XYZ file of C-alpha atoms in Angstrom:
690
model
C -33.405 9.917 -33.548
C -30.419 12.430 -34.303
C -32.600 14.215 -36.816
C -35.460 14.564 -33.929
C -32.883 16.331 -31.649
C -31.918 18.421 -33.901
C -35.193 19.570 -35.008
C -36.669 19.760 -31.728
C -33.836 21.883 -29.961
C -33.017 23.858 -32.861
C -36.654 25.171 -33.249
C -36.140 25.568 -29.260
C -33.137 28.243 -30.261
C -35.068 29.908 -33.081
C -38.473 30.373 -30.637
C -36.212 31.852 -27.972
C -34.307 34.214 -30.392
C -37.521 35.570 -31.658
C -38.694 36.206 -27.797
C -35.219 37.834 -27.194
C -35.369 40.118 -29.800
C -39.425 40.895 -28.975
C -38.069 41.588 -25.509
C -35.099 43.673 -26.112
C -37.426 45.778 -28.505
C -39.886 46.619 -25.471
C -37.712 46.596 -22.671
C -38.319 50.208 -21.717
C -42.052 49.680 -21.728
C -42.194 46.266 -19.692
C -40.941 45.425 -16.153
C -38.289 42.970 -16.026
C -37.810 42.645 -19.889
C -34.246 43.000 -19.827
C -33.752 39.874 -17.428
C -36.524 38.068 -19.056
C -34.709 38.704 -22.674
C -31.306 37.658 -21.079
C -32.805 34.408 -20.003
C -34.277 33.496 -23.470
C -30.936 34.480 -24.758
C -28.946 31.874 -22.810
C -31.791 29.503 -22.937
C -31.289 30.069 -27.071
C -27.383 29.721 -27.242
C -27.744 26.266 -24.907
C -30.705 24.900 -27.131
C -28.803 25.713 -29.920
C -25.382 24.195 -29.056
C -27.782 21.196 -28.147
C -29.257 21.087 -31.721
C -25.488 21.008 -33.087
C -24.780 18.471 -31.044
C -27.662 16.268 -32.105
C -26.812 16.923 -35.686
C -23.711 15.921 -35.849
C -24.207 12.547 -33.947
C -23.544 13.171 -30.248
C -26.362 11.623 -27.801
C -26.746 13.054 -24.312
C -24.934 11.528 -21.404
C -24.654 12.230 -17.594
C -21.686 14.613 -18.273
C -21.530 18.279 -16.721
C -22.343 20.790 -19.335
C -21.522 24.580 -18.247
C -23.813 26.264 -20.388
C -26.741 23.997 -18.735
C -25.597 25.381 -15.147
C -25.852 28.968 -16.677
C -29.335 28.485 -17.983
C -30.565 27.230 -14.877
C -28.819 30.133 -13.065
C -30.089 32.843 -15.258
C -34.067 31.677 -14.671
C -33.393 31.257 -10.830
C -31.917 35.103 -11.024
C -35.096 35.918 -13.103
C -37.800 34.660 -10.346
C -35.541 35.964 -7.491
C -36.235 39.409 -9.031
C -39.991 38.708 -9.305
C -39.975 37.709 -5.799
C -38.575 41.084 -4.809
C -34.712 40.607 -4.064
C -31.683 42.364 -6.199
C -34.350 45.296 -6.785
C -33.541 48.923 -7.076
C -33.407 50.430 -3.422
C -33.910 47.173 -1.498
C -31.827 46.668 1.658
C -29.445 43.759 0.653
C -28.006 43.893 4.136
C -31.371 42.452 5.261
C -32.521 40.414 2.289
C -28.942 38.291 2.168
C -30.376 37.039 5.548
C -33.636 35.396 3.796
C -33.859 31.672 3.875
C -34.596 31.569 0.713
C -31.460 32.720 -0.677
C -29.364 30.824 1.943
C -31.087 27.749 0.225
C -30.717 29.235 -3.371
C -27.214 29.512 -2.537
C -26.610 26.185 -0.644
C -28.261 24.197 -3.623
C -26.133 26.164 -6.441
C -22.897 25.617 -4.152
C -23.402 21.822 -4.339
C -24.544 22.204 -7.972
C -21.391 24.197 -8.871
C -19.257 21.472 -6.990
C -20.792 18.306 -8.550
C -20.095 20.288 -11.821
C -16.572 20.962 -11.297
C -15.999 17.438 -9.714
C -17.337 15.789 -12.823
C -14.793 17.773 -14.930
C -11.726 16.477 -13.083
C -13.107 13.004 -11.692
C -16.133 11.697 -13.640
C -16.040 8.522 -12.111
C -16.436 10.177 -8.867
C -20.115 11.478 -9.724
C -21.654 8.030 -10.181
C -22.883 8.118 -6.509
C -23.767 5.945 -3.852
C -24.884 2.418 -5.317
C -24.059 3.716 -9.027
C -26.570 6.327 -8.712
C -25.837 9.323 -10.851
C -25.017 12.447 -8.526
C -25.261 14.894 -11.152
C -28.644 13.859 -12.280
C -29.869 13.706 -8.726
C -28.373 17.420 -8.175
C -30.222 18.344 -11.572
C -33.517 17.003 -10.007
C -32.781 19.291 -6.848
C -32.133 22.248 -9.116
C -35.546 21.423 -10.660
C -37.278 21.448 -7.244
C -35.739 24.473 -6.265
C -37.188 26.250 -9.052
C -40.746 24.787 -8.475
C -40.208 26.052 -5.146
C -39.373 29.604 -6.244
C -42.230 29.219 -8.699
C -44.696 28.282 -5.687
C -43.546 30.797 -3.521
C -44.301 33.616 -6.599
C -47.395 32.910 -7.182
C -48.680 32.156 -3.356
C -47.479 35.364 -2.134
C -49.894 37.362 -4.562
C -52.793 38.752 -4.151
C -55.656 36.871 -6.364
C -55.371 40.194 -8.141
C -51.762 40.048 -8.720
C -52.512 36.585 -9.860
C -53.690 37.723 -13.090
C -50.252 39.142 -14.247
C -48.182 36.564 -12.894
C -50.157 33.210 -13.566
C -48.377 32.812 -17.579
C -44.956 33.392 -16.049
C -45.236 30.166 -13.381
C -46.559 28.429 -15.849
C -44.078 28.646 -18.430
C -41.438 28.603 -15.970
C -42.597 25.668 -13.877
C -43.224 23.559 -16.693
C -39.672 23.614 -17.960
C -38.476 22.806 -14.459
C -41.365 19.960 -14.074
C -39.996 18.344 -16.977
C -36.403 18.771 -16.271
C -37.595 17.331 -13.060
C -38.911 14.494 -14.930
C -35.861 13.843 -17.289
C -33.325 13.653 -14.216
C -35.354 11.162 -11.919
C -35.675 8.846 -14.892
C -32.197 9.001 -15.189
C -31.538 8.360 -11.581
C -33.917 5.597 -12.021
C -31.958 4.048 -15.114
C -28.807 5.403 -14.927
C -28.971 6.853 -18.103
C -30.564 9.614 -19.921
C -33.552 8.220 -21.750
C -33.073 9.791 -25.603
C -36.794 9.871 -26.048
C -37.358 11.939 -23.306
C -34.495 14.044 -24.057
C -35.453 14.792 -27.822
C -38.702 15.889 -26.541
C -37.560 18.814 -24.092
C -36.699 21.042 -27.030
C -40.570 20.574 -28.059
C -41.397 21.354 -24.334
C -39.611 24.194 -24.562
C -41.312 25.500 -27.334
C -44.480 25.338 -25.881
C -43.505 27.242 -22.702
C -42.571 30.191 -25.066
C -46.410 31.634 -25.916
C -47.056 31.521 -21.987
C -43.775 33.844 -21.576
C -44.628 36.210 -24.162
C -48.836 36.720 -22.652
C -46.720 37.140 -19.430
C -44.333 39.431 -20.703
C -47.267 41.528 -22.018
C -49.136 41.623 -18.827
C -45.564 42.298 -17.332
C -46.394 46.433 -16.987
C -48.673 45.428 -13.658
C -45.991 43.638 -12.280
C -44.901 44.270 -8.922
C -42.357 43.005 -6.419
C -44.238 43.941 -3.427
C -44.095 40.111 -2.169
C -44.624 39.237 1.395
C -44.341 35.543 2.160
C -47.117 34.329 4.960
C -46.658 31.709 7.389
C -48.938 29.408 5.323
C -46.810 29.950 2.153
C -43.629 28.989 3.981
C -45.491 26.083 5.624
C -46.642 24.676 2.495
C -43.563 25.501 0.675
C -41.424 23.813 3.620
C -43.671 20.809 3.090
C -43.071 20.401 -0.742
C -39.215 21.097 -0.397
C -39.288 18.685 2.598
C -41.156 15.989 0.861
C -39.378 16.134 -2.499
C -35.833 15.913 -0.703
C -37.490 12.960 1.127
C -38.675 11.094 -1.873
C -35.064 11.761 -3.750
C -33.579 10.237 -0.908
C -35.862 7.381 -0.232
C -35.718 6.478 -4.245
C -31.953 6.699 -4.043
C -31.951 4.285 -1.195
C -34.526 2.058 -3.066
C -32.444 1.532 -5.771
C -29.458 0.711 -4.288
C -31.353 -1.854 -2.031
C -32.096 -3.232 -5.867
C -28.147 -3.153 -6.877
C -26.866 -5.048 -4.149
C -29.895 -7.350 -3.183
C -29.450 -9.634 -5.849
C -32.241 -11.783 -6.481
C -34.240 -10.335 -3.508
C -33.412 -6.576 -4.652
C -36.784 -6.105 -6.785
C -38.671 -6.954 -3.860
C -36.433 -5.440 -1.031
C -37.162 -2.321 -3.405
C -40.595 -2.782 -3.745
C -41.372 -3.154 -0.092
C -38.878 -0.550 1.221
C -40.477 2.376 -1.316
C -44.030 1.061 -0.065
C -42.877 1.792 3.679
C -41.358 4.893 2.659
C -44.352 6.210 1.304
C -46.482 5.133 4.295
C -43.868 6.999 6.592
C -44.286 10.367 4.454
C -47.950 10.296 4.042
C -48.159 9.779 8.096
C -45.521 12.433 9.061
C -47.511 14.973 6.630
C -50.989 13.898 8.446
C -49.243 14.056 11.947
C -50.575 16.761 14.143
C -47.539 16.541 16.078
C -45.189 17.174 13.289
C -47.346 20.041 11.754
C -47.056 21.544 15.042
C -43.420 21.339 15.293
C -43.272 22.822 11.902
C -45.611 25.908 12.373
C -43.576 26.824 15.477
C -39.989 26.131 14.228
C -40.689 28.403 10.774
C -42.223 31.102 13.191
C -38.994 30.743 15.670
C -36.298 30.921 12.977
C -37.977 32.722 9.680
C -40.204 35.686 11.475
C -39.528 38.374 13.960
C -43.094 37.770 15.283
C -44.526 34.297 16.322
C -47.862 35.128 14.907
C -49.654 35.988 11.735
C -52.022 37.983 13.271
C -54.481 38.545 10.681
C -54.671 34.902 9.660
C -55.094 33.998 13.637
C -57.444 36.337 14.268
C -59.689 35.731 11.214
C -59.183 32.124 12.263
C -60.366 32.559 15.988
C -63.460 34.800 15.307
C -64.705 32.916 12.556
C -64.760 29.639 14.612
C -66.488 31.351 17.622
C -69.111 32.994 14.898
C -70.240 29.710 13.770
C -73.863 28.883 14.078
C -75.033 26.160 16.080
C -74.475 24.710 20.033
C -71.231 23.541 21.254
C -69.929 27.342 21.913
C -67.944 26.411 24.982
C -66.461 23.657 23.274
C -65.386 25.565 20.154
C -64.116 28.471 22.557
C -61.432 25.757 23.683
C -60.664 24.865 20.492
C -60.033 28.436 19.003
C -57.775 29.671 22.009
C -55.794 25.959 22.349
C -55.126 26.473 18.728
C -53.231 29.397 19.292
C -50.458 27.820 21.266
C -50.951 24.111 19.481
C -52.526 22.740 22.542
C -54.732 19.358 22.074
C -57.337 19.823 24.838
C -58.690 22.271 27.751
C -61.671 22.874 29.648
C -63.470 26.143 30.568
C -65.019 27.369 33.639
C -67.559 30.333 34.434
C -68.781 32.215 37.637
C -72.292 31.459 38.662
C -74.450 34.072 40.526
C -74.009 31.718 43.980
C -70.260 32.761 43.640
C -68.723 29.286 42.276
C -67.014 29.022 39.280
C -68.261 25.586 37.729
C -66.782 23.811 34.732
C -68.683 24.748 31.773
C -67.398 22.295 28.721
C -64.237 20.361 28.408
C -62.218 19.004 25.111
C -59.793 15.866 25.375
C -59.841 17.012 29.114
C -61.451 15.058 31.967
C -64.874 16.575 33.414
C -64.626 18.020 36.714
C -67.533 18.214 39.047
C -65.773 20.425 41.979
C -66.309 23.896 41.864
C -63.695 26.962 42.803
C -65.453 29.771 44.698
C -64.442 33.396 43.602
C -63.328 34.115 47.336
C -60.152 31.604 46.731
C -56.623 32.627 46.364
C -56.677 31.281 43.189
C -59.691 33.185 41.831
C -58.972 36.524 43.540
C -55.433 35.944 42.328
C -56.563 35.909 38.543
C -59.142 38.691 39.409
C -56.701 41.116 40.713
C -53.295 40.281 38.187
C -54.861 39.013 35.365
C -52.203 36.834 34.607
C -51.848 33.310 32.454
C -50.712 31.058 35.155
C -47.985 28.593 34.043
C -48.547 25.628 36.507
C -44.845 24.332 35.797
C -43.725 27.936 36.802
C -45.671 27.881 39.600
C -44.277 24.419 40.841
C -40.424 25.823 40.145
C -41.000 29.467 41.120
C -44.060 30.035 43.353
C -42.771 33.301 45.096
C -43.976 35.397 42.085
C -47.576 34.285 42.534
C -47.481 35.349 45.997
C -49.844 33.871 48.482
C -52.358 31.984 45.364
C -52.613 28.533 46.048
C -53.702 25.769 43.355
C -56.772 23.927 43.846
C -56.250 20.097 44.472
C -58.455 19.380 41.892
C -56.259 21.307 38.882
C -53.090 19.643 40.341
C -54.708 15.909 39.581
C -55.147 17.015 35.858
C -52.635 14.883 33.785
C -50.641 17.180 31.215
C -52.191 20.602 32.762
C -50.160 23.278 31.600
C -51.533 27.234 31.675
C -54.740 28.945 33.074
C -55.995 31.839 31.087
C -58.109 34.392 32.839
C -61.148 35.142 31.222
C -62.019 38.713 31.730
C -65.168 40.806 30.646
C -65.305 44.450 31.589
C -62.688 44.092 34.173
C -63.741 41.423 36.209
C -63.069 37.856 36.081
C -65.792 35.976 33.926
C -64.239 32.625 34.085
C -61.381 30.810 33.443
C -59.974 28.381 30.812
C -57.326 25.512 31.306
C -55.013 24.243 28.192
C -53.116 20.899 28.340
C -49.803 20.643 26.953
C -48.827 21.393 23.322
C -48.115 19.184 20.768
C -44.826 21.149 20.343
C -42.960 22.802 23.047
C -43.809 26.752 22.978
C -42.226 29.414 25.063
C -44.378 31.394 26.914
C -42.893 34.649 26.188
C -44.774 38.160 26.103
C -45.786 37.599 22.557
C -48.125 34.711 23.416
C -48.986 35.678 26.643
C -50.979 38.562 25.387
C -52.357 37.019 22.553
C -53.577 34.340 25.058
C -55.266 37.326 27.401
C -56.896 39.077 24.570
C -58.329 35.912 23.333
C -59.484 35.160 26.826
C -60.945 38.500 26.944
C -62.938 37.789 23.225
C -63.627 34.076 23.873
C -65.505 35.813 27.403
C -67.641 38.224 25.486
C -68.638 35.510 23.267
C -69.656 33.215 26.039
C -71.607 36.471 28.353
C -73.431 36.679 25.107
C -74.572 33.486 24.873
C -75.594 33.296 28.815
C -77.554 36.565 27.944
C -79.333 35.214 25.174
C -79.974 32.138 27.429
C -81.377 33.994 29.813
C -83.546 36.412 27.678
C -85.119 33.429 26.086
C -85.777 31.522 29.548
C -87.481 34.868 30.743
C -89.821 35.263 27.407
C -90.842 31.444 27.877
C -91.618 31.935 31.835
C -93.543 34.964 30.682
C -95.443 32.706 28.463
C -95.968 30.296 31.141
C -97.475 32.926 33.339
C -99.668 33.657 30.665
C -101.040 30.371 30.350
C -101.160 29.941 34.146
C -103.350 32.830 34.311
C -105.968 31.198 32.066
C -105.435 28.165 34.252
C -106.234 29.598 37.428
C -109.213 31.342 36.034
C -110.701 28.329 35.382
C -109.564 26.629 38.098
C -111.675 29.775 40.161
C -114.945 28.986 38.373
C -114.269 25.157 38.835
C -113.906 25.337 42.651
C -116.771 27.673 42.659
C -119.059 25.534 40.778
C -117.607 22.670 43.024
C -118.324 24.724 46.153
C -122.025 25.142 45.062
C -122.664 21.189 45.376
C -121.833 21.119 48.910
C -124.994 22.637 50.387
C -127.241 21.369 47.864
C -126.218 17.584 48.790
C -127.781 18.380 52.232
C -131.159 17.851 50.672
C -130.272 14.367 50.491
C -130.876 13.568 53.923
C -132.650 10.346 53.509
C -129.793 8.587 51.964
C -127.110 9.018 54.556
C -124.642 6.636 52.925
C -124.662 8.371 49.535
C -124.879 12.161 51.463
C -121.210 11.223 53.270
C -119.512 9.943 49.901
C -120.877 12.621 48.056
C -119.568 14.792 50.522
C -115.716 12.976 51.113
C -115.430 13.447 47.099
C -116.449 17.068 46.385
C -114.483 18.146 49.683
C -111.483 15.967 48.749
C -111.910 17.564 45.056
C -112.114 21.125 46.308
C -109.121 20.541 48.492
C -106.935 19.116 45.656
C -107.960 22.085 43.321
C -107.094 24.843 45.787
C -103.765 23.355 46.184
C -103.255 23.442 42.865
C -104.393 26.691 42.469
C -102.420 28.228 45.142
C -98.977 26.227 43.594
C -100.197 28.113 40.066
C -100.924 31.465 41.316
C -97.862 34.098 41.901
C -99.981 35.621 45.209
C -99.621 32.590 47.478
C -97.584 32.811 51.217
C -94.067 32.944 51.219
C -92.151 29.870 52.150
C -90.919 29.395 55.750
C -88.277 26.828 55.889
C -88.408 24.738 58.892
C -86.147 21.898 60.391
C -87.147 18.653 58.829
C -86.473 15.023 59.583
C -85.011 14.083 55.826
C -85.667 10.196 56.696
C -89.304 10.893 57.398
C -89.491 12.789 54.260
C -88.024 10.201 52.046
C -90.050 7.870 53.133
C -93.240 9.643 52.654
C -92.303 10.208 49.089
C -91.639 6.796 48.417
C -94.799 5.659 49.794
C -96.429 7.512 47.640
C -94.402 5.855 44.699
C -94.922 2.180 46.134
C -97.622 1.422 43.178
C -95.260 2.296 40.375
C -92.989 -0.750 38.862
C -90.284 -0.756 39.867
C -90.771 -0.119 42.950
C -88.334 2.360 44.883
C -86.538 0.921 47.852
C -85.206 3.295 50.551
C -81.748 2.510 52.387
C -81.306 4.617 55.287
C -77.544 4.513 56.155
C -77.623 7.274 58.940
C -80.928 8.428 60.712
C -82.388 11.402 62.165
C -80.713 13.870 59.702
C -82.287 17.146 59.243
C -82.109 20.023 56.891
C -83.502 23.472 57.002
C -86.230 23.520 53.897
C -89.960 23.943 53.113
C -91.082 20.495 53.577
C -93.817 20.097 50.581
C -91.591 21.872 47.995
C -88.411 19.638 49.059
C -91.068 16.691 49.056
C -92.186 17.619 45.148
C -88.208 17.967 44.299
C -87.476 14.462 45.480
C -90.378 13.029 44.280
C -89.771 13.968 40.652
C -86.325 12.713 40.424
C -87.754 9.253 41.860
C -90.629 9.602 39.445
C -88.077 10.303 36.849
C -85.922 7.373 37.896
C -88.566 5.006 37.721
C -89.963 6.063 34.238
C -86.285 5.377 32.970
C -86.236 2.002 34.124
C -87.607 -0.712 33.115
C -90.069 -3.132 35.187
C -87.347 -5.745 35.946
C -84.899 -3.246 36.890
C -84.548 -1.128 40.623
C -84.393 2.361 41.672
C -82.494 2.631 45.155
C -82.611 5.773 47.449
C -79.772 5.630 49.920
C -79.250 8.451 52.425
C -76.419 9.333 54.216
C -74.076 11.766 55.887
C -71.037 13.434 54.404
C -68.879 15.397 56.572
C -71.249 18.290 57.202
C -74.139 17.664 54.403
C -76.989 15.497 53.823
C -76.250 13.082 50.568
C -79.174 11.530 49.090
C -78.429 9.343 46.031
C -81.179 8.207 43.571
C -79.543 5.374 41.616
C -81.593 3.169 38.593
C -80.538 0.757 36.402
C -82.344 2.188 33.219
C -81.594 3.281 29.861
C -79.131 6.591 31.279
C -78.573 9.684 29.263
C -75.520 10.875 27.301
C -72.660 13.282 28.501
C -74.092 15.329 25.628
C -77.892 15.442 26.438
C -76.553 15.980 30.368
C -74.794 19.168 29.416
C -77.025 20.588 26.820
C -80.426 19.563 27.521
C -81.228 17.922 30.893
C -81.606 21.426 33.085
C -82.900 23.326 29.950
C -86.300 24.790 30.786
C -89.018 23.561 28.204
C -87.676 20.459 27.018
C -88.661 17.199 27.458
C -88.335 13.784 26.447
C -91.604 13.057 27.321
C -94.616 13.071 25.359
C -96.377 15.127 28.021
C -93.650 16.574 29.854
C -92.964 20.335 30.128
C -89.453 20.144 30.890
C -89.333 22.131 34.056
C -88.874 19.599 36.546
C -85.085 18.928 36.432
C -84.669 22.608 36.160
C -86.687 23.420 39.368
C -85.173 20.532 41.033
C -81.499 22.284 40.731
C -82.282 25.522 41.439
C -84.276 24.808 44.656
C -81.029 22.591 45.842
C -79.038 25.575 44.966
C -81.197 27.911 46.441
C -80.595 25.555 49.828
C -77.036 25.781 49.296
C -76.755 22.113 48.384
C -75.717 20.634 44.981
C -77.164 18.383 42.209
C -74.607 16.345 40.593
C -75.946 13.591 37.915
C -73.503 10.434 36.809
C -75.168 8.410 33.523
C -73.778 6.262 30.734
C -76.542 5.228 27.895
C -77.709 1.530 28.918
C -76.119 1.608 32.327
C -78.707 3.862 34.564
C -78.143 7.278 36.106
C -77.688 8.242 39.380
C -78.581 11.769 41.070
C -76.929 12.711 44.030
C -78.502 15.528 46.180
C -75.886 17.250 48.994
C -78.112 19.624 51.031
C -76.465 21.150 54.201
C -76.835 20.049 57.846
C -79.109 22.051 60.214
C -76.886 24.219 61.898
C -77.422 22.759 65.514
C -77.147 19.235 64.578
C -73.957 19.843 62.309
C -72.778 21.270 65.884
C -73.488 18.411 68.014
C -71.825 16.028 65.211
C -68.843 17.950 65.353
C -68.157 17.954 69.148
């Protein structure tokens, strides 16, 4: 084994001397050739001394070696040169405050202190529980070197990595093997002679990589910009390495003091530590905290705007449904929020909830004339709810809606502005990690809100255009239907005078007249509905209980038979009776078709303040929240084989036209409840108020 050590390190010394000679001869043609030559010379001297020790029979021990400290120092210095430190013209006053330089200084301060301590008091370097302290520090130095390699590779563009990758492979390979060597020494309290002997051959294998890297050194550049993503991964890597080193030391301490239970305690502890590490690394809260910590302490700005805007635009530009949900998630990711909801302003002057993510659904609407919407329209401020509660004077006469106060963990409200007007607003919940709402965060949220409003408005415009085209096609179809109905009505009308010829059979004549007259009337009514030239509607006060009784009686032959419950009679609304009966009849018919024969359909009529409330509840198969949001009110989409898909759309449109509201509450396999709210007739409402 002594001869193997001598041969291994002797070969390494010879090869690094050749590398030194090669680099010295080409120093004026290659960038950083002198620095790499100096590192190669120190490595050759260290390898030669180790080979001499192996030749005279000296075996490796966990004693400090000043030449080993120097070897690591020159390679760290070379990596810092490649990273852009210590170069000519660099502002040292700025760079000396770099967190990376502070980390290097701290590690090498500990390294030098342990080395000096090992010279004067070797017994003190054994550490806790017999774990060699010097081996632990050497492993930490190897981890530091790997961090420098990772910083260098990640900080370069894909084009620049061509010239740097072999240097990273060669130098990183040396430190990986050192980490393996000293980790094994920590575990077994001694240096493994086989691993120590193989170390020289490993160094020899790295030299060709360094030669290739030197040949490509003409294109090396020190213009390095470490992104937040690089620093995030580097911090996670460094933290994980230090954590594993600490847990390994603690595990072997348990084995040392545990006696017969030592091995069992060690395995259980290491498994628990590994599970804890995986849980922390996959924790969204921890990742959010680390990102905020890095942005706050290592950069003058909180965001890498290129990365953030590319991610934001890419998420909004994805194909497929769910743009409103993606909008919430994209804006929430800017401030590490875990949920929110978005409202948009409709043509009726009400802001209604369009989508929600990890946030409760809100059925209440907010009028554009409220102080809350007027404040965001005029000021276009990001409303901090906590600040409003503590210092509401700066918000003037703005009053928060009651439904907004009831949402748990509500944090901020971001206005969605489009062309200088309020298109909607977005509520975000509390972030995973505390974020200070300074001017930079607020400006970013405001511009992100404007961008999100443009995407949502574009989707609404595309949807409206598609509906217009579909209605145009429907109108064309109606034209042909009207034409055919006209011919049919004309033909049936000719039968009426011919029927008078059968005067000898009065019963036949009467039946014929009744049948034809009924058919003609029915077709004329259908013709009037399909035609666009029918007379305008004339809404009149209607007794809503009588209209409901009539609508229910027409469905009496179906099963399950609908049941009407009138909690308060004599209520009146202003509407077109025929059209309102058709709308309510459609909702009742849908409830019957969705309910099995042994189920129930119950219609309840009552008053709620200044409005009439009609609940149509069934015990049918129900609907999912996604179906209600995406497809229920979408024209020309139907789950029925022969359905046209315009019933629910027409019902909601006419109810809103009357100044009312149509809400739905449903759950799969539990049934559905449609709630129709219509304003009371004005005179009746005044009488009830009096």
